[in-house]
Amino acid sequence: MADHYDNEAFQSDFPKKLHLNVELDGEEEANDCPIEEVRLTVPTTDDPSVPALTFRTWVLGLLSCILLAFLNQFFGYRQNQLYISSVSAQIVVLPLGKLMAATLPSEPISVPLTKWTFSLNPGPFNLKEHVLITIFANSGSNSVYAVNIITIVKAFYHRNLHPLAAFLLSQTTQMLGYGWAGLFRKFLVDSPYMWWPANLVQVSLFRTIVKLWTETTSALKDQFADVHTRIMKKNYETVPDWWFHSLLILMVALAILTCEGFGKQLQLPWWGILMACAMALFFTLPIGIITATTNIQPGLNVITELVIGYLYPGKPLANVAFKTYGYISMSQAIMFLQDFKLGHYMKIPPKSMFVVQLVGTIVSFFSVLRHSMVSSRPILRTSVIHLSCRKEVPGHAPATMFSTMLPSYGELWVLSECSQSMVSTQS
């Protein structure tokens, strides 16, 4: 089997061809993508026989997801934060994947009590595996925002949040976005006009890495359909809408249980959850269009804080919980759609994309939950040497809150042990 990295989709002369005609099963596909940057960057070739969701994908994807999730959460509490993006995994996993392809046995393995078989080494490490592993890592590199609520409860309100409530809070806020994304996938992924400029950088990086490695080692048709959508619809089954709808209903129900149950520790009533979900649903499409066409993502964080602060004053945990459900779930949807568009460009099977993103999200909040609930408390105490700057920082120096922002953006009152006084900062 030839190495799938060395196909014509990644030959160096591709950018010279503005309009590339591709023949699929006797039908000629014209590169009619309306965005010139996409025509120049994204190949219009695809081989649906190339395996994507392989053993190598699961092993390298899970490892990179867990590692990035833990490291970014671990360093997120520090005064000088360190952020490790998925680009690091994107570069590192290529030689690891090549190594696994060269060393693992290729004989099929049968799953006991089933008719399923799989291979540890289905062939050369290919581009689709590389993309899925990177998206796996990206699911873990973005911190779980709900962890800030857990941190606030423990560090500033001196309460113990029920472990199951903390788990459900993290799970529902992260995965609500997948429901919003499924509702607007047709408009923000299938449409060629929603071209997500940041993804073209990723496509170029994938092609460049592949080219350097090679040189070193020597469509359901609708009004939005372009060549890439037609190829995807022709070669792969799309993710059923009921997957997204079922996930959305389940997450909304669990979100209500999280806030109404466990002694109402999060202070947010059921109608606050529904209102936050309504805001996220309303803003996902317009914000998605802006992000997909300009690469600029406006934030809803201040809007959500003002709304719940006016309707439900004097409840700080309800404020941050409402913000997390109303803003972060929308942000998760935008990230999910952006990754889905990257898979759309790179011809990744949609179901494989869905599985990788879903599992990556679940693994990431499992990776950071224990650290945020148990291990982070000593770090957040102001008496920790070399972290609190109790004596080293002058009284007029800015106070450090270790990544945890307390409401509100209008007036932020911070009790700083560094200055031993209450200071008010105008935003």
Short mmCIF file of N, CA and C in Angstrom, two decimals, residues 2 71 155 157 335 369:
data_model
loop_
_atom_site.label_atom_id
_atom_site.label_comp_id
_atom_site.label_asym_id
_atom_site.label_seq_id
_atom_site.Cartn_x
_atom_site.Cartn_y
_atom_site.Cartn_z
N ALA A 2 0.59 2.15 -0.87
CA ALA A 2 1.40 3.35 -0.95
C ALA A 2 1.07 4.28 0.19
N LEU A 71 -1.86 19.71 31.46
CA LEU A 71 -0.81 20.73 31.51
C LEU A 71 -1.39 22.14 31.49
N ALA A 155 -12.35 28.26 46.85
CA ALA A 155 -11.33 29.21 47.30
C ALA A 155 -11.91 30.46 47.95
N TYR A 157 -15.62 31.01 48.58
CA TYR A 157 -16.83 30.84 49.36
C TYR A 157 -16.70 29.72 50.39
N MET A 335 -16.24 26.38 18.32
CA MET A 335 -15.03 25.57 18.18
C MET A 335 -15.33 24.23 17.51
N LEU A 369 -10.76 17.73 36.24
CA LEU A 369 -11.72 17.88 37.33
C LEU A 369 -11.09 17.62 38.69
#
